[in-house]
Short mmCIF file of C-alpha atoms (C1' of nucleotides) in Angstrom, two decimals:
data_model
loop_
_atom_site.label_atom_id
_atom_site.label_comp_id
_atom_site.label_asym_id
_atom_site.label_seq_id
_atom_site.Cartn_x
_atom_site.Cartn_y
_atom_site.Cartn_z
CA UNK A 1 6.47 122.48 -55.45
CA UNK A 2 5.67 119.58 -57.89
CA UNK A 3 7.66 117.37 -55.99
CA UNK A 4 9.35 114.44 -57.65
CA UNK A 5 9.82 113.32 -53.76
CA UNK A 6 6.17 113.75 -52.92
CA UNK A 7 4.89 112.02 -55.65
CA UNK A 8 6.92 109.28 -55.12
CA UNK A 9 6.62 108.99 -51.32
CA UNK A 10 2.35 109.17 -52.36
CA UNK A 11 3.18 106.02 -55.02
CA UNK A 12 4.76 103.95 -52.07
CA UNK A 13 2.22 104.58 -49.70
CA UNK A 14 -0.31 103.37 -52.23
CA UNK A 15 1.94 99.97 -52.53
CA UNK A 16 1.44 99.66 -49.16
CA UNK A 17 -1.88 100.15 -49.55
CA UNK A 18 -2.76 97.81 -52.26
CA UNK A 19 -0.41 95.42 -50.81
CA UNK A 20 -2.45 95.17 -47.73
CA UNK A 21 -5.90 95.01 -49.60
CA UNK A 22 -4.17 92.47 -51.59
CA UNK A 23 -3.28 90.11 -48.80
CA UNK A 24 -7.16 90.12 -47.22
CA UNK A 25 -9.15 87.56 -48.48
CA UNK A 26 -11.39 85.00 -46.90
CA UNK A 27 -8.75 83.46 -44.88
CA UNK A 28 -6.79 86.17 -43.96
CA UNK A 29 -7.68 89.07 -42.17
CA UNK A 30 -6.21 92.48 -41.57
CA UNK A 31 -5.51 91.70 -37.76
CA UNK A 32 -3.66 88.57 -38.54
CA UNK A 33 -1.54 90.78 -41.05
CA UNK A 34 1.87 91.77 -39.99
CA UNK A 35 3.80 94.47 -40.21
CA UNK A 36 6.38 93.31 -42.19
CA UNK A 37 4.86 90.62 -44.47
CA UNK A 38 2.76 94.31 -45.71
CA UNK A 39 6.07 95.82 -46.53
CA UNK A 40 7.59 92.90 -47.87
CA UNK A 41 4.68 92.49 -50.43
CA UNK A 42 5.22 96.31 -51.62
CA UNK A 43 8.40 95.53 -51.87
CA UNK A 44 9.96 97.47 -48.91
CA UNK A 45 12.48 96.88 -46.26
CA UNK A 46 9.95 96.56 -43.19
CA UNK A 47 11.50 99.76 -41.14
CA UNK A 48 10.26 101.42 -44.40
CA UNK A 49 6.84 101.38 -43.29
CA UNK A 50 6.97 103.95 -40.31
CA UNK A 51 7.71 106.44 -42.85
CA UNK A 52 4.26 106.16 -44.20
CA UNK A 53 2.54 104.79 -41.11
CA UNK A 54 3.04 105.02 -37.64
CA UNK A 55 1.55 101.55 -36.92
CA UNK A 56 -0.42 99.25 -38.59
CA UNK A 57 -3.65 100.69 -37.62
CA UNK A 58 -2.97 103.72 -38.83
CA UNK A 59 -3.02 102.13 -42.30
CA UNK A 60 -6.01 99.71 -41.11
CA UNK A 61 -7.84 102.80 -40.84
CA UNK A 62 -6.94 104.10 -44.36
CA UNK A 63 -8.71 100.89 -45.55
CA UNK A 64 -11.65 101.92 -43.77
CA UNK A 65 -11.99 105.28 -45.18
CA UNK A 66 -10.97 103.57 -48.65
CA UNK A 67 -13.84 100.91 -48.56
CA UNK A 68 -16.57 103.87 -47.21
CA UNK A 69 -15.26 105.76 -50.26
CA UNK A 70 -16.11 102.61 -52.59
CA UNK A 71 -19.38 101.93 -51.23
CA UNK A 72 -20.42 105.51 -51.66
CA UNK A 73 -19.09 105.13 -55.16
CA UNK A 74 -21.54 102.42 -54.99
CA UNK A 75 -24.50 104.63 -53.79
CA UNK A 76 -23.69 106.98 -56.86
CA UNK A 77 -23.93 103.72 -59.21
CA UNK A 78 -27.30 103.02 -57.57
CA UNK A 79 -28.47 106.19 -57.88
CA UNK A 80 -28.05 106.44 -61.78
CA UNK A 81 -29.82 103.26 -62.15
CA UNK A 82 -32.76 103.83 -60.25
CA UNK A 83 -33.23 107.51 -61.95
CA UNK A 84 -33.56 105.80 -64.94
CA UNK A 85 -36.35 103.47 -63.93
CA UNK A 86 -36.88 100.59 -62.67
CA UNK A 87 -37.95 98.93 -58.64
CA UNK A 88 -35.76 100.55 -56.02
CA UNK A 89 -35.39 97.56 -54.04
CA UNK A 90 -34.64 95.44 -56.92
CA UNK A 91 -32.03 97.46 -58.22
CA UNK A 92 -30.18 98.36 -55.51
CA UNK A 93 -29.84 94.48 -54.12
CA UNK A 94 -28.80 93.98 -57.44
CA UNK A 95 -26.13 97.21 -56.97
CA UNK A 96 -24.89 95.89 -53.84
CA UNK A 97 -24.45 92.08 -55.10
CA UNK A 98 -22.10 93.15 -57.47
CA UNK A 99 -19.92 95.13 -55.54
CA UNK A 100 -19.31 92.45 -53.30
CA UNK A 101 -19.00 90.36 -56.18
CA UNK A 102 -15.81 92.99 -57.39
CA UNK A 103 -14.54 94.05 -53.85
CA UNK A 104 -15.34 90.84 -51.64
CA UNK A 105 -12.41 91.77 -49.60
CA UNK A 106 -12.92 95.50 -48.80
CA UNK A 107 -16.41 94.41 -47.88
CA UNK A 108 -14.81 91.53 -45.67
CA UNK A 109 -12.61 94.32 -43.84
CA UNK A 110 -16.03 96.33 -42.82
CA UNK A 111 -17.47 93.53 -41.69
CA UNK A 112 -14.57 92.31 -39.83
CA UNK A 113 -13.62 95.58 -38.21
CA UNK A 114 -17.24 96.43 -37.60
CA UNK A 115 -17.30 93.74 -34.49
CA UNK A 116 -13.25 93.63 -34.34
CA UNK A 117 -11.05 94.38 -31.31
CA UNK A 118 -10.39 98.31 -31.73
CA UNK A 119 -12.41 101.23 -30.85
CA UNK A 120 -10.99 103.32 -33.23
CA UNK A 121 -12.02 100.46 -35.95
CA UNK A 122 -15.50 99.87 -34.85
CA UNK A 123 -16.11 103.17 -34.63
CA UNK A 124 -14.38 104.46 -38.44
CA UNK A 125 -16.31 101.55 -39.83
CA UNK A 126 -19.89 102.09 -38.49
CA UNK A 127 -19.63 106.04 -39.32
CA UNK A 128 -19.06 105.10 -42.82
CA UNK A 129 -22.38 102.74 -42.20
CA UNK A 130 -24.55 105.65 -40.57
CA UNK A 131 -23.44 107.77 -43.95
CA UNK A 132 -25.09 104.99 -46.10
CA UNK A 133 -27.84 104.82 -44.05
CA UNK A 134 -28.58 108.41 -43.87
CA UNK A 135 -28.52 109.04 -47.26
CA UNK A 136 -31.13 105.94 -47.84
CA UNK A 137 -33.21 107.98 -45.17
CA UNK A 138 -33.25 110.51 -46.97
CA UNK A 139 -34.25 109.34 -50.14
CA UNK A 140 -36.90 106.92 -48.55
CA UNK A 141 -38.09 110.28 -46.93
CA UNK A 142 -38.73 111.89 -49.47
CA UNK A 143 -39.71 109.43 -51.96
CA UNK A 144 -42.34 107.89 -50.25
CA UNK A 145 -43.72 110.89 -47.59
CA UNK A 146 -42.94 108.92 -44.53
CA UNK A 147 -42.34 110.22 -41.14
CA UNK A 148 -39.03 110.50 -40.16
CA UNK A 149 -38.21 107.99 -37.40
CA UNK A 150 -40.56 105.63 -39.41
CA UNK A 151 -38.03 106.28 -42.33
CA UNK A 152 -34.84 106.01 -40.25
CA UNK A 153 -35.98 102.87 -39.08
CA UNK A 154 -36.67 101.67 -42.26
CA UNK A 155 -33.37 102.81 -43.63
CA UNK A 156 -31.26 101.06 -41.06
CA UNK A 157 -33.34 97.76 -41.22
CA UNK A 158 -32.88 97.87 -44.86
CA UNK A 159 -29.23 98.46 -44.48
CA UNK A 160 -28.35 95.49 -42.04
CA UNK A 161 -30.53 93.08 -43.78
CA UNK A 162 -28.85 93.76 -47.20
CA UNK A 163 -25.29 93.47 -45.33
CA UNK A 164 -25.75 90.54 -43.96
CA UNK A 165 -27.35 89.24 -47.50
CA UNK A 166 -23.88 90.31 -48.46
CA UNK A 167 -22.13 88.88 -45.45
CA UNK A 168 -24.06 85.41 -46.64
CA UNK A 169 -23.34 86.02 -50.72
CA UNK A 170 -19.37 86.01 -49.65
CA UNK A 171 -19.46 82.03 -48.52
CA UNK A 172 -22.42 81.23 -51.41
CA UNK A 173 -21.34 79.04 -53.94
CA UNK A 174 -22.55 81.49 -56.90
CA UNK A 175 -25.48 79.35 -58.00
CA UNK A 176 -26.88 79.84 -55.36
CA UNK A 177 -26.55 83.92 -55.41
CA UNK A 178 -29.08 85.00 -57.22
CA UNK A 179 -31.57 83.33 -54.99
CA UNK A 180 -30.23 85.07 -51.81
CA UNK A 181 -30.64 88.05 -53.94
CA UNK A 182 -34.51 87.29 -54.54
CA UNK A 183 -35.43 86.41 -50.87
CA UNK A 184 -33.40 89.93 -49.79
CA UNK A 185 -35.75 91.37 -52.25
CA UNK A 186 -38.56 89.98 -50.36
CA UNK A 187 -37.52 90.85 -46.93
CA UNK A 188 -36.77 94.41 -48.19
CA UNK A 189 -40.27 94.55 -49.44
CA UNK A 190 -41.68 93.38 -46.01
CA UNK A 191 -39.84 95.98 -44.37
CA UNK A 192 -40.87 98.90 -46.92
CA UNK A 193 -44.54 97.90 -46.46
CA UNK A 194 -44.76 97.51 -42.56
CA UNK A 195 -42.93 100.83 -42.47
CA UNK A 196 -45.80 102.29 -44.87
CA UNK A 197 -48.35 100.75 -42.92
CA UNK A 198 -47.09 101.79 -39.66
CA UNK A 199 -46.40 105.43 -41.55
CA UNK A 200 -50.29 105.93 -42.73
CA UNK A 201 -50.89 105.33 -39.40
CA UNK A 202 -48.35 107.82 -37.83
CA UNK A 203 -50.27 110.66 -39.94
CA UNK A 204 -53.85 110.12 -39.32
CA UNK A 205 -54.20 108.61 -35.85
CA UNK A 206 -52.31 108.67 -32.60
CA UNK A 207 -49.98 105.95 -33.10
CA UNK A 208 -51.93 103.59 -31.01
CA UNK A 209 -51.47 99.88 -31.81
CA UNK A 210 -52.72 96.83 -29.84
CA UNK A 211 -53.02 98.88 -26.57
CA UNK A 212 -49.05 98.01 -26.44
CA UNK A 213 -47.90 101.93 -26.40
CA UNK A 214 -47.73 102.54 -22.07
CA UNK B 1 -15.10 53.46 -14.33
CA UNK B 2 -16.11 56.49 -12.08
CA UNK B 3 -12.78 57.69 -13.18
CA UNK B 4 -11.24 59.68 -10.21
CA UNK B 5 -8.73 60.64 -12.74
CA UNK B 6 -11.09 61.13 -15.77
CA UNK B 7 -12.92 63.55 -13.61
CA UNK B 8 -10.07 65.74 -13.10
CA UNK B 9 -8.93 65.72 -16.86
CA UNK B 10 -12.54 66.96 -17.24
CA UNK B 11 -12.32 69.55 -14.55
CA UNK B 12 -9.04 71.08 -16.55
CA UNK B 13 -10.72 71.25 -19.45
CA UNK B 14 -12.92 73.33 -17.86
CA UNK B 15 -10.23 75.66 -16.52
CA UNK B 16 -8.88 75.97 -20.23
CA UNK B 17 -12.36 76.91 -21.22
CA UNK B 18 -13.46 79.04 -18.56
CA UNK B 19 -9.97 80.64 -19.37
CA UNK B 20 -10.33 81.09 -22.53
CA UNK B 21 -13.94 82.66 -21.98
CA UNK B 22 -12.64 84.88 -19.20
CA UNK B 23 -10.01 86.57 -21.89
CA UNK B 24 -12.32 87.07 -24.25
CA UNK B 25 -13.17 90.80 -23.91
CA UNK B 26 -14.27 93.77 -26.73
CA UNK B 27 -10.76 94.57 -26.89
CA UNK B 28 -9.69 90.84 -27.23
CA UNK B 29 -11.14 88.23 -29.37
CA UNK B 30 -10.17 84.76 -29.38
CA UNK B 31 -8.05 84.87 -32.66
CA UNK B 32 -5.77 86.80 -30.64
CA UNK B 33 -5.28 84.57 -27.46
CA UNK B 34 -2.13 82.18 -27.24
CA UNK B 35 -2.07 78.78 -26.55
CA UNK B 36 0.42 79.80 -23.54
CA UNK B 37 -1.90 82.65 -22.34
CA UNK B 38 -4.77 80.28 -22.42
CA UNK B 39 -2.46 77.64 -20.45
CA UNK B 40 -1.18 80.19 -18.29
CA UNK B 41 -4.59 81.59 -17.32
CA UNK B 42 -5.85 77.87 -16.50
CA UNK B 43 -2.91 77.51 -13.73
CA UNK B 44 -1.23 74.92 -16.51
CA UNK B 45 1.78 73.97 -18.54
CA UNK B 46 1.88 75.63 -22.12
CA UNK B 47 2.48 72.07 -23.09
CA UNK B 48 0.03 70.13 -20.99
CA UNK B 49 -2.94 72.18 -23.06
CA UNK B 50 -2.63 69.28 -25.53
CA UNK B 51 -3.55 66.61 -23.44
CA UNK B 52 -7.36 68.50 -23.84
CA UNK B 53 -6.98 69.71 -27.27
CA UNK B 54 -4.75 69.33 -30.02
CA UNK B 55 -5.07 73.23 -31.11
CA UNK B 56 -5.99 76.43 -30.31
CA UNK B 57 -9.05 75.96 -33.12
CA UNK B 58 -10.28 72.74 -31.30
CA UNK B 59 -10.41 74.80 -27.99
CA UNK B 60 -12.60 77.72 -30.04
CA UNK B 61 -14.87 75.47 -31.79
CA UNK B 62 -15.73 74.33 -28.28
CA UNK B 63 -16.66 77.73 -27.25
CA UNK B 64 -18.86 78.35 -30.77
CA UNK B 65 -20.71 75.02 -29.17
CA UNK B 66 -20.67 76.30 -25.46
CA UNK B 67 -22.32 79.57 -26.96
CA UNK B 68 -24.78 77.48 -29.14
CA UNK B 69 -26.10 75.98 -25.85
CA UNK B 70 -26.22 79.17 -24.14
CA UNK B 71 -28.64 80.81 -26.99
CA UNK B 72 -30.60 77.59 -27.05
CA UNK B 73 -30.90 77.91 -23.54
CA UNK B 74 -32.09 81.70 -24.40
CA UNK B 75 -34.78 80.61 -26.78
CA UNK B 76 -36.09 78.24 -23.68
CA UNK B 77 -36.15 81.11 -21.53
CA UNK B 78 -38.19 83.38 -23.78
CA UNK B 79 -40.44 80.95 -24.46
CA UNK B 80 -41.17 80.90 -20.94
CA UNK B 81 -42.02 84.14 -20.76
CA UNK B 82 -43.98 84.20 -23.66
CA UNK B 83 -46.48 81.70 -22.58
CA UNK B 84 -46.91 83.27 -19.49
CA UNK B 85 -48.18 86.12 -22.08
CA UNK B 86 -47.30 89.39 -23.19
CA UNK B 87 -46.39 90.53 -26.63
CA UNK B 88 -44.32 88.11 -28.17
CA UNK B 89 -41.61 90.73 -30.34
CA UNK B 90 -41.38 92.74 -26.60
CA UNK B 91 -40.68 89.63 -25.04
CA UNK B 92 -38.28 88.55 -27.43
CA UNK B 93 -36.06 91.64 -27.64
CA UNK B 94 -35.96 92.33 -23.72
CA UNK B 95 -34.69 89.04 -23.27
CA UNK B 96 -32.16 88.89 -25.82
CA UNK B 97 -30.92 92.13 -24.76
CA UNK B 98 -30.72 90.86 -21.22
CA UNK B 99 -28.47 87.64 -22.52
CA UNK B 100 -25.98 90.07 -23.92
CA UNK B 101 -25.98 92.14 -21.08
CA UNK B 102 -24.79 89.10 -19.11
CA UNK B 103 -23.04 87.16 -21.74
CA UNK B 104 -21.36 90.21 -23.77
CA UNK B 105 -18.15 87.81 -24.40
CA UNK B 106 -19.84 85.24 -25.72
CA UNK B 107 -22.37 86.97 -28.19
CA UNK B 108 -18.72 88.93 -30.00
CA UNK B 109 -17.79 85.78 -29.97
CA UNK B 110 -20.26 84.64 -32.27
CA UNK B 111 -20.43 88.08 -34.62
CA UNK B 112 -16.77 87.82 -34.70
CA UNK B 113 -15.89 84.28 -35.60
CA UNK B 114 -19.08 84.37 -38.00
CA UNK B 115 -17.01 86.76 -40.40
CA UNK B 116 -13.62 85.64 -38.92
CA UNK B 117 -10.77 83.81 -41.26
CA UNK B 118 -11.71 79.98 -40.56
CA UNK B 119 -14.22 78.32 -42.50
CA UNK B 120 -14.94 75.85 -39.67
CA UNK B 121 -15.28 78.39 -37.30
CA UNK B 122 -17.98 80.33 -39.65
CA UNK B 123 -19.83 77.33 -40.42
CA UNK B 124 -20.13 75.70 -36.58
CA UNK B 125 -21.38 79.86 -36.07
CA UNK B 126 -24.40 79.50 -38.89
CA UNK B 127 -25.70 76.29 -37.96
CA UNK B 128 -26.03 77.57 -34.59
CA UNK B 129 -27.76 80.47 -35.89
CA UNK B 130 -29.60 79.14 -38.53
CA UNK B 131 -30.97 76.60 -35.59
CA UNK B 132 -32.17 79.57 -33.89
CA UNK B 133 -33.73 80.93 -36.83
CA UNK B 134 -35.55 77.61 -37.61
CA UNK B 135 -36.81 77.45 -34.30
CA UNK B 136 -38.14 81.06 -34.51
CA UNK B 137 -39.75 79.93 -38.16
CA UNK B 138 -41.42 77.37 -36.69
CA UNK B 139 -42.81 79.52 -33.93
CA UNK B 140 -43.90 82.13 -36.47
CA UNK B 141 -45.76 78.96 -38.73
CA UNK B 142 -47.71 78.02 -36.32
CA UNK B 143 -48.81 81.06 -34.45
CA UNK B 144 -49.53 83.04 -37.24
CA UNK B 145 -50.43 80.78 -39.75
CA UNK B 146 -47.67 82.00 -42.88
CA UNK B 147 -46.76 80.49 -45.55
CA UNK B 148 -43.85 78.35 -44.89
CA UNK B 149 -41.59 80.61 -47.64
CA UNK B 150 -42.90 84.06 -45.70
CA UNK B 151 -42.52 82.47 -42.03
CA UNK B 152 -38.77 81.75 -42.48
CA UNK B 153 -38.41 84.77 -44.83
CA UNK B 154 -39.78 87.00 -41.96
CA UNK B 155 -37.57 84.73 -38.88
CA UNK B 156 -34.35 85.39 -41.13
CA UNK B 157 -34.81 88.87 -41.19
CA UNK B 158 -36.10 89.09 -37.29
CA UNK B 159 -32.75 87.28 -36.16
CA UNK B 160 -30.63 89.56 -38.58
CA UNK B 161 -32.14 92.37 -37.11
CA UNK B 162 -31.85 91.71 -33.31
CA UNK B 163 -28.58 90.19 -33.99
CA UNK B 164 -27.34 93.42 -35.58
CA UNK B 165 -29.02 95.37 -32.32
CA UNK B 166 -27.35 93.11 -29.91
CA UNK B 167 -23.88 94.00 -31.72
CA UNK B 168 -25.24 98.00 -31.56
CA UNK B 169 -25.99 97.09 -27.92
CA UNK B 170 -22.39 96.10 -27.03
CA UNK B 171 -20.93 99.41 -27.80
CA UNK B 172 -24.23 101.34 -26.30
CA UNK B 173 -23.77 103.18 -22.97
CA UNK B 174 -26.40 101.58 -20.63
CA UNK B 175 -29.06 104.82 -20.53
CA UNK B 176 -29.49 104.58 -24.88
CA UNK B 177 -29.88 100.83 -24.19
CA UNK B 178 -33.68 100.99 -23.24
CA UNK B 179 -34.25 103.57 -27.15
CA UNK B 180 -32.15 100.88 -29.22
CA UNK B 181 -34.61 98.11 -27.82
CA UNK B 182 -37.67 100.33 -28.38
CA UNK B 183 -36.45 100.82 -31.88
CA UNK B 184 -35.67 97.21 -32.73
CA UNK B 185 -39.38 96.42 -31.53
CA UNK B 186 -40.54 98.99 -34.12
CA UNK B 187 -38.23 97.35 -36.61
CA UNK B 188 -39.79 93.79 -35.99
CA UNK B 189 -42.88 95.49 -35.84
CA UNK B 190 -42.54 96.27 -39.47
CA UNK B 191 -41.17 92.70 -40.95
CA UNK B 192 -44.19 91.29 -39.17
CA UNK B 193 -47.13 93.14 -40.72
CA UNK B 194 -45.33 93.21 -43.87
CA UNK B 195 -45.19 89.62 -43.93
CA UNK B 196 -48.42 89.55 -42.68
CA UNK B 197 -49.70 91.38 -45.58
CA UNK B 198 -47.63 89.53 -48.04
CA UNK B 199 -48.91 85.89 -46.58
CA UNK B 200 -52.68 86.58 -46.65
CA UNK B 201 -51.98 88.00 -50.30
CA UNK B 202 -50.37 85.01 -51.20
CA UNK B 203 -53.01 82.57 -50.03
CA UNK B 204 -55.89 84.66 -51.76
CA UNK B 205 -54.06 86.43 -55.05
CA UNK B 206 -51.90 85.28 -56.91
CA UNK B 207 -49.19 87.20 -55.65
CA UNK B 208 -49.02 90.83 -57.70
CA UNK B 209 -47.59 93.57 -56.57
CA UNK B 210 -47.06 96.92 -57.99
CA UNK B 211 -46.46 94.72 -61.46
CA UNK B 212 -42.93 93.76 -59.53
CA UNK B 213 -43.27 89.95 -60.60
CA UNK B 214 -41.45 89.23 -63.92
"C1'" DT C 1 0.88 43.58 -6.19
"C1'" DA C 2 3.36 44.52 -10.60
"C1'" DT C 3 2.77 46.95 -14.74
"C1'" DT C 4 0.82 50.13 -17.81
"C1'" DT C 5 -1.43 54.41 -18.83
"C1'" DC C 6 -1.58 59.15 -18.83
"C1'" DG C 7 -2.18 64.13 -17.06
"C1'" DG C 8 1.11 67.39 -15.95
"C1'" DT C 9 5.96 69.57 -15.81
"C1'" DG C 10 10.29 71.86 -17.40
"C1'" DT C 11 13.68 72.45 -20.89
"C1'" DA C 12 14.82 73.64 -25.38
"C1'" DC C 13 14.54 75.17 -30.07
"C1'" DA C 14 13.47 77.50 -34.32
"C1'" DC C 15 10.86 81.11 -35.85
"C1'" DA C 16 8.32 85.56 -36.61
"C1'" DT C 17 7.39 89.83 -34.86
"C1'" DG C 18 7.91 95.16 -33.82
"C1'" DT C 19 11.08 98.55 -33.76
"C1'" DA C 20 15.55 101.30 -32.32
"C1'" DC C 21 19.62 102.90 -34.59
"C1'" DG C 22 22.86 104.45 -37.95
"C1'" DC C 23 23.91 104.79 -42.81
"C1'" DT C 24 23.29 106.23 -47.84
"C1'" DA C 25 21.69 108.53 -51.82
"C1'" DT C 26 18.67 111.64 -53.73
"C1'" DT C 27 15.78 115.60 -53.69
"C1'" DC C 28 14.69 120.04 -51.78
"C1'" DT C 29 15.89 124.58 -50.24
"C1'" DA C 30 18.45 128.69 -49.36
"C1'" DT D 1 26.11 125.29 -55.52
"C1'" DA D 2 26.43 124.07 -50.40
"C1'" DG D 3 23.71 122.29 -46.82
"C1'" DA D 4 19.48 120.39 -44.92
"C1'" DA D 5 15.85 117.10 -45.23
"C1'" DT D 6 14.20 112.62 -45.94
"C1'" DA D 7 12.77 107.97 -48.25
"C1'" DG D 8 14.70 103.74 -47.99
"C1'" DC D 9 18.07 100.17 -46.37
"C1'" DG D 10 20.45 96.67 -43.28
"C1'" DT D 11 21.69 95.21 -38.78
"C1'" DA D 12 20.45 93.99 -34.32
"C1'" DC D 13 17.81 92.79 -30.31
"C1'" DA D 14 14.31 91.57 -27.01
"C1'" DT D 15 10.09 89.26 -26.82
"C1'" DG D 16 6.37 85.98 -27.63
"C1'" DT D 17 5.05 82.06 -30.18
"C1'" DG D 18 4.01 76.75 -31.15
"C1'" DT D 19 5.61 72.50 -30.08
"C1'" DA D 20 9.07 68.37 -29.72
"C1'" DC D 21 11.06 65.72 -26.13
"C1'" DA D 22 12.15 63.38 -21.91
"C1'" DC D 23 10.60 62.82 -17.44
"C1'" DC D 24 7.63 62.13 -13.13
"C1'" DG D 25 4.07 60.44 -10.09
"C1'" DA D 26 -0.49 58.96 -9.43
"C1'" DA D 27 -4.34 56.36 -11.07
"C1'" DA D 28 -5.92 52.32 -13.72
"C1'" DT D 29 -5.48 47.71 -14.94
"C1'" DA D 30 -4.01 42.96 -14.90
#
DNA sequence: TATTTCGGTGTACACATGTACGCTATTCTA
DNA sequence: TAGAATAGCGTACATGTGTACACCGAAATA
């Protein structure tokens, strides 16, 4: 049951793996990857591959679920950081710089695959998204009272601006990085305080602003 | 110097790039067209497509320019409407959701070659955004009096935002179409007052929040 | 009108790709 | 320990690719 065969069949498909996260990079992306290059690069005769993968999406999504396990790895990080004081905002910009800093190329793949050519992609990719966001929600929820929808929206502004911050940081010359980092800061903070605003409001009166609701 | 015969070389062009365009689909982007299937689809020689462009890049770099004109072209129309009167964000949104509606190809265009593998391609894809954004800034200046720091902080985050909607809207069945517009609105709604509130603080205080600063 | 220019064609080639098939050696199982 | 299962290999093939080359006929030019 140990499985001297298992183990090794799980240590090839991680070469596989790591061989295709090892050929993405700014110029190279895992559509334009083929097939056999991957297995060459792990260091297997190309018919090799099928018995790990069926096709090369199958292991495109792996690297999906891989980078939505690293960012919530990420969230965790995050998470210990704020607890132990300190601006929300700032530290989690900070958070997120970093990891695209160590893992430009998993973050490359998301945003690739996020607005590539298959279904399957878009759709693996943007679940992992909706987790991140919904976990923000809930934390903005709860940490600063607000209605729900007003904290959803919040949430999922917050997210896309701080992606594409990220999106930006990968072609920054790193100079220049930290200050992208302060005017995501800023927009963050316009966000959080028009979603307060418009959240006092929710509570007390009957959401009517400018005459624009009917 | 009419050119009977430089007017047909310019009419083929057209074919390649109304070819090229009429490929383009959400389960095809132009990375993954052929020169032949581009030459084929224009009614031409695989080799006479380089009498009109020496490479497939040339032919896309085109189309990153043919979609800059189109959103310019957008921005025109909206701010047609919008002196007519009406609330400007509304405005905005409906009629940027309306140019993907009718120009889906184009717009993944854009999101995809704007985090695709060529550095050309990303860079002709910002400066047509970043145009865009400037123009919006402006706007924003103007109308609403900001600081020049908050007015392109807030158009930044505006364009992220609807551009990120736009790419939700492209994968939206048609009925949730009318919510995700209703919920970008809110979204904008929130960047604008907290801009708002951030640019009146900054011409009267001298800008502390929450004891953020330093 | 004689000559040059040039948009378009067809042929041809070298190359990379996905994958079907059969084989081998090692591990697993009964 | 005998037999089944299977990870990995090499060969082979059909297909699609970019593009070099020589050629043609019509438009442009002199």
């Amino acid at each position: 049951m140990s499985g001297i065969r298992a183990l090794q069949k799980e240590k090839t498909r991680r070469q596989l793996i790591d061989a295709a996260l090892g050929q993405l990079s700014s110029e190279r992306s895992f559509s334009s990857l083929s097939l056999r290059e991957v297995a060459k690069e792990a260091g297997l005769a190309p018919t090799s591959f099928y018995r790990h993968f069926s096709d090369m999406d199958e292991l495109g999504l792996t690297l999906v679920d891989e980078a939505g396990l690293t960012l919530r790895q990420l969230m965790r990080q995050a998470r210990q950081r704020i607890d132990k004081g300190g601006s929300v905002i700032q530290i989690s910009v900070r958070t997120f710089m970093e990891f695209i800093e160590n893992n430009g190329n998993i973050f490359r793949l998301l945003l690739r695959e996020r607005s590539g050519t298959s279904p399957a992609f878009r759709a693996a990719v943007n679940r992992e998204i909706r987790y991140f966001t919904l976990e923000l929600c809930d934390y903005l929820q709860q940490a600063n009272k607000l209605d729900a929808e007003v904290a959803y929206l919040q949430a999922n502004a917050a997210v896309t601006i701080v992606f594409s911050a990220g999106s930006d940081a990968l072609d920054c010359d790193k100079k220049d990085l930290a200050q992208l980092a302060q005017r995501t800061i800023k927009q963050l903070r316009f966000i959080a305080r028009g979603a307060f605003e418009f959240g006092v409001r929710n509570e007390n009166r009957s959401l009517k602003v400018k005459g624009e609701t009917k």
